[in-house]
Amino acid sequence: MGDQKNDAWIFSLAILLSSTLVYNSRGTIDNQAIENLQYVTELTERIKVKSPSGDSSSGDDDDGADAQFVQFFPKFVWAVRDFTLELKIDGRDVKEDQYLEHALSLKKGKDRKTTDYNLPRECIRNYFPSRRCFVFMTPASPEHMTRLESLNEGDLCPSFLAVTTNFCNYIFENSSVKTVKGGLAVTGRMLGHLAKSYVDTIARGDVPCLENAVLTMAKIENEAAGRDALMEYQKGMQELCFPVDLEAMSRQHRLCDTLATKTFMSRSFKDDGGEHLKDLAEAIAKHHADLLCQNEEASEALCRKLLSELSAPMAKKMQEGFYAKPGGYELYCADNDSVVAQFRSKPNRGVRAEEVLEQFLKEKSVESNSILQADNKLSEQERKIHEQNQKAALLEQQKQAEEERRVEMERTLEDEQRGQAEKIRMMKEKMEEEWKVQRAEADKAMQCKLQEQKELQEKGFREKAEFMNQEIQILKEKNSQSAKSGNFLTDTLLPIFSTALETVSSVFQIKAFKKSLFPPKKGF
Ligand SMILES: *[C@@H]1O[C@H](CO)[C@@H](O)[C@H](O)[C@H]1NC(C)=O
Ligand SMILES: *[C@@H]1O[C@H](CO)[C@@H](O)[C@H](O)[C@H]1NC(C)=O
């Protein structure tokens, strides 16, 4: 035997990490074999359900924790190797499971010897309501046993192979995926986090705690879920080739925001208060704002280039004094109209076309005015009218630029609100889902207890059965607490979370801040 204390910790680690615990012994299941499993009686000292420092208001730190063990403990399989006896009880043939149940049956009496005898059996019965037994004969004949490693399967005893097949079938069919407190299925990566967190705790000299381990793991997983989700958003948005129009930008943002939120939801759990989801929303808003700016800049640059190319012939004519003659203003206006019409007919100018055009026309208004004033084909009266028309046209263009901004702003705001509402809806679904799983976990534990109590009553252990009422009461209380916490989630936590989401900096704040740091360049 190794170090007793190490063995005890290894035993509790095995319980904490497995969904089916296979305990194996040699020969038979006799009293000695059960006493070797003494560690089960110490499990309350080696596994805590709740964090002791956690919720001090409840005052019951870990009261009745072992009543809750059934909720989180693995299925139990006893594998007896090199079984030497016949499967008989009092001369009757029995099945393997009956053999195990017989070995675990309690004795009546209150003396020390009986109590000691009963204790490990009671622990096994209480903590592991799902029990199976597999009895393996010696795998091969004695002359073959010395070279077991090099034997063919055909050299093994058929009865040994038959049990092995049953055993494997049972594990493959009925061993469920490992879950943690709260009912979440554990992936390989999460099992790694769990193992590390338990071993670290033990190495520190503390007692592993189911709740803490889950919280630690939740934090790691939720952070990773946030990173995955943000990456998904960023990758999706990369498909856009700026400048794009408002519609394309908005559509892609909505799509990617939804996908990212789904990605987050599928990996996160116990993000109570929605802190990590809020971080994600903030990160997405920031990235969205960046992209909106980039898209605007791309549109501005493209439109400037376009206008400057389209108006180049006009500028040349201007330099050559082409318009400086009677009737020059009419020629100028015709050229101007043609430039603007060509500009307007170009597709994919992005979200700043009207604004850039406004700047362009404003800039040109000095030049056009000087041509107007110099054109002596026109009467004073006509000049006045043209001047007024120009002013009106500039004002009109200014309105269009403002409208362009307003539409973009409204759409972005709409997208943000829609994104928030969607996140809240998904969060609610997720909370309800997590809560349902917890309820199912608690209900299952309750069923197990009631079943065990019934068996005890039937076998005449009235006192023990009554004693179990206490445990059942504790579970009931926990269940009703969790029922309340279901309401708590949707009635209290969700509104808090919604408010928190509202504090996520809006895309406009972020954009405005960016713009104040890096004002865009002007000029044609
Ligand atoms: C798995 O469990 C089901 C339901 O309890 C049972 O009917 C079935 O025989 C089990 N499979 C094996 C291989 O033991
Ligand atoms: C140039 O054309 C635009 C669009 O037709 C018009 O609004 C603007 O007033 C014109 N400018 C001049 C100087 O004619």
PDB file of N, CA and C in Angstrom, residues 11-101:
ATOM      1  N   PHE A  11      -8.313   8.940  -4.677  1.00  0.00           N
ATOM      2  CA  PHE A  11      -9.682   8.435  -4.744  1.00  0.00           C
ATOM      3  C   PHE A  11     -10.680   9.592  -4.931  1.00  0.00           C
ATOM      4  N   SER A  12     -10.492  10.661  -4.171  1.00  0.00           N
ATOM      5  CA  SER A  12     -11.458  11.752  -4.322  1.00  0.00           C
ATOM      6  C   SER A  12     -11.300  12.451  -5.673  1.00  0.00           C
ATOM      7  N   LEU A  13     -10.063  12.543  -6.163  1.00  0.00           N
ATOM      8  CA  LEU A  13      -9.866  13.097  -7.514  1.00  0.00           C
ATOM      9  C   LEU A  13     -10.596  12.267  -8.567  1.00  0.00           C
ATOM     10  N   ALA A  14     -10.481  10.926  -8.400  1.00  0.00           N
ATOM     11  CA  ALA A  14     -11.139  10.042  -9.364  1.00  0.00           C
ATOM     12  C   ALA A  14     -12.647  10.305  -9.348  1.00  0.00           C
ATOM     13  N   ILE A  15     -13.187  10.515  -8.165  1.00  0.00           N
ATOM     14  CA  ILE A  15     -14.626  10.795  -8.063  1.00  0.00           C
ATOM     15  C   ILE A  15     -14.970  12.133  -8.703  1.00  0.00           C
ATOM     16  N   LEU A  16     -14.116  13.122  -8.435  1.00  0.00           N
ATOM     17  CA  LEU A  16     -14.394  14.463  -8.949  1.00  0.00           C
ATOM     18  C   LEU A  16     -14.321  14.525 -10.474  1.00  0.00           C
ATOM     19  N   LEU A  17     -13.469  13.684 -11.054  1.00  0.00           N
ATOM     20  CA  LEU A  17     -13.204  13.826 -12.489  1.00  0.00           C
ATOM     21  C   LEU A  17     -13.938  12.832 -13.379  1.00  0.00           C
ATOM     22  N   SER A  18     -14.509  11.773 -12.778  1.00  0.00           N
ATOM     23  CA  SER A  18     -15.075  10.749 -13.661  1.00  0.00           C
ATOM     24  C   SER A  18     -16.593  10.816 -13.710  1.00  0.00           C
ATOM     25  N   SER A  19     -17.151  10.275 -14.791  1.00  0.00           N
ATOM     26  CA  SER A  19     -18.605  10.152 -14.864  1.00  0.00           C
ATOM     27  C   SER A  19     -19.021   8.733 -14.489  1.00  0.00           C
ATOM     28  N   THR A  20     -18.081   7.804 -14.637  1.00  0.00           N
ATOM     29  CA  THR A  20     -18.295   6.443 -14.138  1.00  0.00           C
ATOM     30  C   THR A  20     -17.023   6.026 -13.419  1.00  0.00           C
ATOM     31  N   LEU A  21     -17.164   5.638 -12.184  1.00  0.00           N
ATOM     32  CA  LEU A  21     -15.990   5.256 -11.401  1.00  0.00           C
ATOM     33  C   LEU A  21     -15.899   3.733 -11.367  1.00  0.00           C
ATOM     34  N   VAL A  22     -14.813   3.191 -11.926  1.00  0.00           N
ATOM     35  CA  VAL A  22     -14.629   1.738 -11.888  1.00  0.00           C
ATOM     36  C   VAL A  22     -13.653   1.423 -10.768  1.00  0.00           C
ATOM     37  N   TYR A  23     -14.168   0.764  -9.757  1.00  0.00           N
ATOM     38  CA  TYR A  23     -13.306   0.360  -8.640  1.00  0.00           C
ATOM     39  C   TYR A  23     -13.023  -1.112  -8.827  1.00  0.00           C
ATOM     40  N   ASN A  24     -11.763  -1.483  -8.806  1.00  0.00           N
ATOM     41  CA  ASN A  24     -11.545  -2.924  -8.971  1.00  0.00           C
ATOM     42  C   ASN A  24     -10.818  -3.551  -7.798  1.00  0.00           C
ATOM     43  N   SER A  25     -11.243  -4.777  -7.520  1.00  0.00           N
ATOM     44  CA  SER A  25     -10.608  -5.523  -6.438  1.00  0.00           C
ATOM     45  C   SER A  25     -10.358  -6.940  -6.937  1.00  0.00           C
ATOM     46  N   ARG A  26      -9.583  -7.700  -6.183  1.00  0.00           N
ATOM     47  CA  ARG A  26      -9.276  -9.059  -6.638  1.00  0.00           C
ATOM     48  C   ARG A  26      -9.932 -10.085  -5.744  1.00  0.00           C
ATOM     49  N   GLY A  27     -10.312 -11.166  -6.368  1.00  0.00           N
ATOM     50  CA  GLY A  27     -10.802 -12.306  -5.592  1.00  0.00           C
ATOM     51  C   GLY A  27     -12.292 -12.306  -5.379  1.00  0.00           C
ATOM     52  N   THR A  28     -12.744 -11.567  -4.350  1.00  0.00           N
ATOM     53  CA  THR A  28     -14.171 -11.555  -4.046  1.00  0.00           C
ATOM     54  C   THR A  28     -14.519 -10.171  -3.518  1.00  0.00           C
ATOM     55  N   ILE A  29     -15.825  -9.953  -3.281  1.00  0.00           N
ATOM     56  CA  ILE A  29     -16.190  -8.760  -2.528  1.00  0.00           C
ATOM     57  C   ILE A  29     -16.487  -9.226  -1.109  1.00  0.00           C
ATOM     58  N   ASP A  30     -15.471  -9.196  -0.289  1.00  0.00           N
ATOM     59  CA  ASP A  30     -15.720  -9.573   1.104  1.00  0.00           C
ATOM     60  C   ASP A  30     -15.533  -8.336   1.973  1.00  0.00           C
ATOM     61  N   ASN A  31     -15.637  -8.545   3.260  1.00  0.00           N
ATOM     62  CA  ASN A  31     -15.536  -7.405   4.169  1.00  0.00           C
ATOM     63  C   ASN A  31     -14.216  -6.667   3.985  1.00  0.00           C
ATOM     64  N   GLN A  32     -13.140  -7.460   3.753  1.00  0.00           N
ATOM     65  CA  GLN A  32     -11.832  -6.847   3.568  1.00  0.00           C
ATOM     66  C   GLN A  32     -11.840  -5.894   2.369  1.00  0.00           C
ATOM     67  N   ALA A  33     -12.424  -6.378   1.284  1.00  0.00           N
ATOM     68  CA  ALA A  33     -12.466  -5.563   0.062  1.00  0.00           C
ATOM     69  C   ALA A  33     -13.201  -4.264   0.322  1.00  0.00           C
ATOM     70  N   ILE A  34     -14.274  -4.346   1.086  1.00  0.00           N
ATOM     71  CA  ILE A  34     -15.043  -3.132   1.364  1.00  0.00           C
ATOM     72  C   ILE A  34     -14.289  -2.211   2.311  1.00  0.00           C
ATOM     73  N   GLU A  35     -13.589  -2.811   3.252  1.00  0.00           N
ATOM     74  CA  GLU A  35     -12.812  -1.961   4.158  1.00  0.00           C
ATOM     75  C   GLU A  35     -11.675  -1.259   3.429  1.00  0.00           C
ATOM     76  N   ASN A  36     -11.166  -1.924   2.385  1.00  0.00           N
ATOM     77  CA  ASN A  36     -10.133  -1.259   1.587  1.00  0.00           C
ATOM     78  C   ASN A  36     -10.671   0.001   0.916  1.00  0.00           C
ATOM     79  N   LEU A  37     -11.969   0.057   0.818  1.00  0.00           N
ATOM     80  CA  LEU A  37     -12.599   1.227   0.211  1.00  0.00           C
ATOM     81  C   LEU A  37     -12.981   2.237   1.293  1.00  0.00           C
ATOM     82  N   GLN A  38     -12.199   2.205   2.378  1.00  0.00           N
ATOM     83  CA  GLN A  38     -12.467   3.088   3.525  1.00  0.00           C
ATOM     84  C   GLN A  38     -12.586   4.566   3.137  1.00  0.00           C
ATOM     85  N   TYR A  39     -11.935   4.937   2.003  1.00  0.00           N
ATOM     86  CA  TYR A  39     -11.913   6.366   1.644  1.00  0.00           C
ATOM     87  C   TYR A  39     -13.300   6.944   1.463  1.00  0.00           C
ATOM     88  N   VAL A  40     -14.258   6.074   1.130  1.00  0.00           N
ATOM     89  CA  VAL A  40     -15.607   6.625   0.935  1.00  0.00           C
ATOM     90  C   VAL A  40     -16.133   7.269   2.212  1.00  0.00           C
ATOM     91  N   THR A  41     -15.665   6.758   3.353  1.00  0.00           N
ATOM     92  CA  THR A  41     -16.191   7.302   4.608  1.00  0.00           C
ATOM     93  C   THR A  41     -15.577   8.667   4.932  1.00  0.00           C
ATOM     94  N   GLU A  42     -14.512   9.016   4.229  1.00  0.00           N
ATOM     95  CA  GLU A  42     -13.851  10.302   4.516  1.00  0.00           C
ATOM     96  C   GLU A  42     -14.187  11.369   3.474  1.00  0.00           C
ATOM     97  N   LEU A  43     -15.076  11.036   2.577  1.00  0.00           N
ATOM     98  CA  LEU A  43     -15.283  11.950   1.450  1.00  0.00           C
ATOM     99  C   LEU A  43     -15.788  13.324   1.870  1.00  0.00           C
ATOM    100  N   THR A  44     -16.547  13.383   2.972  1.00  0.00           N
ATOM    101  CA  THR A  44     -17.041  14.700   3.400  1.00  0.00           C
ATOM    102  C   THR A  44     -15.886  15.618   3.781  1.00  0.00           C
ATOM    103  N   GLU A  45     -14.738  14.992   4.164  1.00  0.00           N
ATOM    104  CA  GLU A  45     -13.577  15.829   4.497  1.00  0.00           C
ATOM    105  C   GLU A  45     -12.738  16.140   3.267  1.00  0.00           C
ATOM    106  N   ARG A  46     -13.026  15.458   2.186  1.00  0.00           N
ATOM    107  CA  ARG A  46     -12.161  15.606   1.010  1.00  0.00           C
ATOM    108  C   ARG A  46     -12.849  16.278  -0.165  1.00  0.00           C
ATOM    109  N   ILE A  47     -14.151  16.464  -0.058  1.00  0.00           N
ATOM    110  CA  ILE A  47     -14.875  17.143  -1.141  1.00  0.00           C
ATOM    111  C   ILE A  47     -15.914  18.073  -0.528  1.00  0.00           C
ATOM    112  N   LYS A  48     -15.830  19.328  -0.916  1.00  0.00           N
ATOM    113  CA  LYS A  48     -16.870  20.271  -0.476  1.00  0.00           C
ATOM    114  C   LYS A  48     -17.764  20.594  -1.663  1.00  0.00           C
ATOM    115  N   VAL A  49     -19.016  20.800  -1.363  1.00  0.00           N
ATOM    116  CA  VAL A  49     -19.940  21.152  -2.442  1.00  0.00           C
ATOM    117  C   VAL A  49     -19.915  22.653  -2.671  1.00  0.00           C
ATOM    118  N   LYS A  50     -20.035  23.379  -1.536  1.00  0.00           N
ATOM    119  CA  LYS A  50     -20.088  24.837  -1.655  1.00  0.00           C
ATOM    120  C   LYS A  50     -18.798  25.458  -1.159  1.00  0.00           C
ATOM    121  N   SER A  51     -18.506  26.609  -1.685  1.00  0.00           N
ATOM    122  CA  SER A  51     -17.337  27.328  -1.217  1.00  0.00           C
ATOM    123  C   SER A  51     -17.578  27.789   0.216  1.00  0.00           C
ATOM    124  N   PRO A  52     -16.673  27.436   1.155  1.00  0.00           N
ATOM    125  CA  PRO A  52     -16.901  27.801   2.561  1.00  0.00           C
ATOM    126  C   PRO A  52     -16.947  29.315   2.746  1.00  0.00           C
ATOM    127  N   SER A  53     -16.165  30.049   1.992  1.00  0.00           N
ATOM    128  CA  SER A  53     -16.149  31.503   2.170  1.00  0.00           C
ATOM    129  C   SER A  53     -17.233  32.169   1.349  1.00  0.00           C
ATOM    130  N   GLY A  54     -17.867  31.349   0.509  1.00  0.00           N
ATOM    131  CA  GLY A  54     -18.821  31.893  -0.447  1.00  0.00           C
ATOM    132  C   GLY A  54     -19.947  32.716   0.144  1.00  0.00           C
ATOM    133  N   ASP A  55     -21.046  32.056   0.452  1.00  0.00           N
ATOM    134  CA  ASP A  55     -22.246  32.776   0.828  1.00  0.00           C
ATOM    135  C   ASP A  55     -22.413  32.717   2.340  1.00  0.00           C
ATOM    136  N   SER A  56     -21.846  33.692   3.032  1.00  0.00           N
ATOM    137  CA  SER A  56     -21.818  33.616   4.497  1.00  0.00           C
ATOM    138  C   SER A  56     -23.207  33.862   5.090  1.00  0.00           C
ATOM    139  N   SER A  57     -24.073  34.503   4.334  1.00  0.00           N
ATOM    140  CA  SER A  57     -25.389  34.844   4.873  1.00  0.00           C
ATOM    141  C   SER A  57     -26.211  33.595   5.156  1.00  0.00           C
ATOM    142  N   SER A  58     -26.006  32.548   4.357  1.00  0.00           N
ATOM    143  CA  SER A  58     -26.819  31.355   4.543  1.00  0.00           C
ATOM    144  C   SER A  58     -26.374  30.590   5.800  1.00  0.00           C
ATOM    145  N   GLY A  59     -25.139  30.793   6.212  1.00  0.00           N
ATOM    146  CA  GLY A  59     -24.667  30.227   7.476  1.00  0.00           C
ATOM    147  C   GLY A  59     -24.535  28.714   7.483  1.00  0.00           C
ATOM    148  N   ASP A  60     -25.004  28.045   6.424  1.00  0.00           N
ATOM    149  CA  ASP A  60     -24.990  26.576   6.489  1.00  0.00           C
ATOM    150  C   ASP A  60     -23.856  26.006   5.664  1.00  0.00           C
ATOM    151  N   ASP A  61     -22.755  26.830   5.607  1.00  0.00           N
ATOM    152  CA  ASP A  61     -21.654  26.521   4.704  1.00  0.00           C
ATOM    153  C   ASP A  61     -21.806  25.241   3.889  1.00  0.00           C
ATOM    154  N   ASP A  62     -21.624  24.102   4.530  1.00  0.00           N
ATOM    155  CA  ASP A  62     -21.690  22.888   3.742  1.00  0.00           C
ATOM    156  C   ASP A  62     -22.590  21.875   4.418  1.00  0.00           C
ATOM    157  N   ASP A  63     -23.582  22.385   5.071  1.00  0.00           N
ATOM    158  CA  ASP A  63     -24.519  21.528   5.765  1.00  0.00           C
ATOM    159  C   ASP A  63     -25.143  20.534   4.807  1.00  0.00           C
ATOM    160  N   GLY A  64     -25.097  19.274   5.230  1.00  0.00           N
ATOM    161  CA  GLY A  64     -25.773  18.279   4.394  1.00  0.00           C
ATOM    162  C   GLY A  64     -25.175  18.151   3.030  1.00  0.00           C
ATOM    163  N   ALA A  65     -23.878  18.509   2.939  1.00  0.00           N
ATOM    164  CA  ALA A  65     -23.239  18.438   1.626  1.00  0.00           C
ATOM    165  C   ALA A  65     -23.309  17.018   1.097  1.00  0.00           C
ATOM    166  N   ASP A  66     -23.122  16.045   1.995  1.00  0.00           N
ATOM    167  CA  ASP A  66     -23.085  14.680   1.463  1.00  0.00           C
ATOM    168  C   ASP A  66     -24.457  14.235   0.956  1.00  0.00           C
ATOM    169  N   ALA A  67     -25.506  14.927   1.434  1.00  0.00           N
ATOM    170  CA  ALA A  67     -26.821  14.631   0.870  1.00  0.00           C
ATOM    171  C   ALA A  67     -26.843  15.027  -0.593  1.00  0.00           C
ATOM    172  N   GLN A  68     -26.021  16.037  -0.931  1.00  0.00           N
ATOM    173  CA  GLN A  68     -25.991  16.516  -2.321  1.00  0.00           C
ATOM    174  C   GLN A  68     -24.995  15.761  -3.188  1.00  0.00           C
ATOM    175  N   PHE A  69     -24.133  14.959  -2.538  1.00  0.00           N
ATOM    176  CA  PHE A  69     -23.110  14.253  -3.321  1.00  0.00           C
ATOM    177  C   PHE A  69     -23.732  13.492  -4.495  1.00  0.00           C
ATOM    178  N   VAL A  70     -24.877  12.833  -4.229  1.00  0.00           N
ATOM    179  CA  VAL A  70     -25.489  12.036  -5.299  1.00  0.00           C
ATOM    180  C   VAL A  70     -25.682  12.843  -6.568  1.00  0.00           C
ATOM    181  N   GLN A  71     -25.876  14.149  -6.410  1.00  0.00           N
ATOM    182  CA  GLN A  71     -26.128  14.987  -7.574  1.00  0.00           C
ATOM    183  C   GLN A  71     -24.920  15.048  -8.505  1.00  0.00           C
ATOM    184  N   PHE A  72     -23.735  14.974  -7.913  1.00  0.00           N
ATOM    185  CA  PHE A  72     -22.529  15.266  -8.697  1.00  0.00           C
ATOM    186  C   PHE A  72     -21.600  14.072  -8.840  1.00  0.00           C
ATOM    187  N   PHE A  73     -21.903  12.990  -8.142  1.00  0.00           N
ATOM    188  CA  PHE A  73     -20.968  11.871  -8.148  1.00  0.00           C
ATOM    189  C   PHE A  73     -21.179  10.972  -9.355  1.00  0.00           C
ATOM    190  N   PRO A  74     -20.097  10.250  -9.716  1.00  0.00           N
ATOM    191  CA  PRO A  74     -20.194   9.368 -10.885  1.00  0.00           C
ATOM    192  C   PRO A  74     -21.022   8.110 -10.598  1.00  0.00           C
ATOM    193  N   LYS A  75     -21.330   7.406 -11.662  1.00  0.00           N
ATOM    194  CA  LYS A  75     -21.884   6.061 -11.487  1.00  0.00           C
ATOM    195  C   LYS A  75     -20.776   5.169 -10.946  1.00  0.00           C
ATOM    196  N   PHE A  76     -21.189   4.134 -10.269  1.00  0.00           N
ATOM    197  CA  PHE A  76     -20.198   3.288  -9.613  1.00  0.00           C
ATOM    198  C   PHE A  76     -20.209   1.886 -10.225  1.00  0.00           C
ATOM    199  N   VAL A  77     -19.019   1.428 -10.586  1.00  0.00           N
ATOM    200  CA  VAL A  77     -18.903   0.060 -11.100  1.00  0.00           C
ATOM    201  C   VAL A  77     -17.871  -0.673 -10.267  1.00  0.00           C
ATOM    202  N   TRP A  78     -18.261  -1.800  -9.759  1.00  0.00           N
ATOM    203  CA  TRP A  78     -17.281  -2.611  -9.035  1.00  0.00           C
ATOM    204  C   TRP A  78     -16.867  -3.747  -9.964  1.00  0.00           C
ATOM    205  N   ALA A  79     -15.594  -3.788 -10.294  1.00  0.00           N
ATOM    206  CA  ALA A  79     -15.080  -4.871 -11.132  1.00  0.00           C
ATOM    207  C   ALA A  79     -14.250  -5.808 -10.254  1.00  0.00           C
ATOM    208  N   VAL A  80     -14.696  -7.051 -10.175  1.00  0.00           N
ATOM    209  CA  VAL A  80     -13.936  -8.031  -9.389  1.00  0.00           C
ATOM    210  C   VAL A  80     -13.103  -8.853 -10.360  1.00  0.00           C
ATOM    211  N   ARG A  81     -11.783  -8.795 -10.177  1.00  0.00           N
ATOM    212  CA  ARG A  81     -10.900  -9.557 -11.071  1.00  0.00           C
ATOM    213  C   ARG A  81     -10.514 -10.883 -10.421  1.00  0.00           C
ATOM    214  N   ASP A  82     -10.152 -11.832 -11.252  1.00  0.00           N
ATOM    215  CA  ASP A  82      -9.715 -13.140 -10.771  1.00  0.00           C
ATOM    216  C   ASP A  82     -10.673 -13.701  -9.728  1.00  0.00           C
ATOM    217  N   PHE A  83     -11.927 -13.636 -10.050  1.00  0.00           N
ATOM    218  CA  PHE A  83     -12.964 -14.103  -9.132  1.00  0.00           C
ATOM    219  C   PHE A  83     -12.787 -15.602  -8.911  1.00  0.00           C
ATOM    220  N   THR A  84     -12.764 -15.971  -7.679  1.00  0.00           N
ATOM    221  CA  THR A  84     -12.403 -17.360  -7.386  1.00  0.00           C
ATOM    222  C   THR A  84     -13.582 -18.197  -6.912  1.00  0.00           C
ATOM    223  N   LEU A  85     -14.683 -17.541  -6.560  1.00  0.00           N
ATOM    224  CA  LEU A  85     -15.807 -18.305  -5.997  1.00  0.00           C
ATOM    225  C   LEU A  85     -16.892 -18.511  -7.043  1.00  0.00           C
ATOM    226  N   GLU A  86     -17.999 -19.103  -6.595  1.00  0.00           N
ATOM    227  CA  GLU A  86     -19.154 -19.174  -7.469  1.00  0.00           C
ATOM    228  C   GLU A  86     -20.094 -18.035  -7.098  1.00  0.00           C
ATOM    229  N   LEU A  87     -20.873 -17.578  -8.085  1.00  0.00           N
ATOM    230  CA  LEU A  87     -21.821 -16.506  -7.798  1.00  0.00           C
ATOM    231  C   LEU A  87     -23.049 -17.103  -7.114  1.00  0.00           C
ATOM    232  N   LYS A  88     -22.947 -17.333  -5.816  1.00  0.00           N
ATOM    233  CA  LYS A  88     -24.043 -17.936  -5.071  1.00  0.00           C
ATOM    234  C   LYS A  88     -24.215 -17.213  -3.747  1.00  0.00           C
ATOM    235  N   ILE A  89     -25.472 -17.060  -3.338  1.00  0.00           N
ATOM    236  CA  ILE A  89     -25.738 -16.554  -1.997  1.00  0.00           C
ATOM    237  C   ILE A  89     -26.647 -17.580  -1.331  1.00  0.00           C
ATOM    238  N   ASP A  90     -26.210 -18.074  -0.204  1.00  0.00           N
ATOM    239  CA  ASP A  90     -26.965 -19.120   0.504  1.00  0.00           C
ATOM    240  C   ASP A  90     -27.352 -20.248  -0.439  1.00  0.00           C
ATOM    241  N   GLY A  91     -26.404 -20.663  -1.322  1.00  0.00           N
ATOM    242  CA  GLY A  91     -26.648 -21.790  -2.206  1.00  0.00           C
ATOM    243  C   GLY A  91     -27.446 -21.464  -3.462  1.00  0.00           C
ATOM    244  N   ARG A  92     -27.996 -20.228  -3.538  1.00  0.00           N
ATOM    245  CA  ARG A  92     -28.766 -19.870  -4.723  1.00  0.00           C
ATOM    246  C   ARG A  92     -27.861 -19.150  -5.724  1.00  0.00           C
ATOM    247  N   ASP A  93     -28.056 -19.445  -7.042  1.00  0.00           N
ATOM    248  CA  ASP A  93     -27.322 -18.694  -8.059  1.00  0.00           C
ATOM    249  C   ASP A  93     -27.836 -17.259  -8.084  1.00  0.00           C
ATOM    250  N   VAL A  94     -26.917 -16.325  -8.175  1.00  0.00           N
ATOM    251  CA  VAL A  94     -27.345 -14.919  -8.258  1.00  0.00           C
ATOM    252  C   VAL A  94     -26.622 -14.209  -9.394  1.00  0.00           C
ATOM    253  N   LYS A  95     -27.157 -13.052  -9.776  1.00  0.00           N
ATOM    254  CA  LYS A  95     -26.513 -12.216 -10.795  1.00  0.00           C
ATOM    255  C   LYS A  95     -25.422 -11.383 -10.125  1.00  0.00           C
ATOM    256  N   GLU A  96     -24.556 -10.828 -10.973  1.00  0.00           N
ATOM    257  CA  GLU A  96     -23.428 -10.046 -10.432  1.00  0.00           C
ATOM    258  C   GLU A  96     -23.915  -8.878  -9.560  1.00  0.00           C
ATOM    259  N   ASP A  97     -24.934  -8.165 -10.070  1.00  0.00           N
ATOM    260  CA  ASP A  97     -25.412  -6.997  -9.323  1.00  0.00           C
ATOM    261  C   ASP A  97     -26.000  -7.401  -7.975  1.00  0.00           C
ATOM    262  N   GLN A  98     -26.696  -8.541  -7.965  1.00  0.00           N
ATOM    263  CA  GLN A  98     -27.259  -9.024  -6.695  1.00  0.00           C
ATOM    264  C   GLN A  98     -26.140  -9.363  -5.716  1.00  0.00           C
ATOM    265  N   TYR A  99     -25.080  -9.889  -6.286  1.00  0.00           N
ATOM    266  CA  TYR A  99     -23.918 -10.232  -5.466  1.00  0.00           C
ATOM    267  C   TYR A  99     -23.353  -8.978  -4.788  1.00  0.00           C
ATOM    268  N   LEU A 100     -23.247  -7.907  -5.567  1.00  0.00           N
ATOM    269  CA  LEU A 100     -22.742  -6.648  -5.010  1.00  0.00           C
ATOM    270  C   LEU A 100     -23.712  -6.104  -3.960  1.00  0.00           C
ATOM    271  N   GLU A 101     -25.002  -6.096  -4.279  1.00  0.00           N
ATOM    272  CA  GLU A 101     -25.987  -5.555  -3.340  1.00  0.00           C
ATOM    273  C   GLU A 101     -25.970  -6.348  -2.036  1.00  0.00           C
TER     274      GLU A 101
END
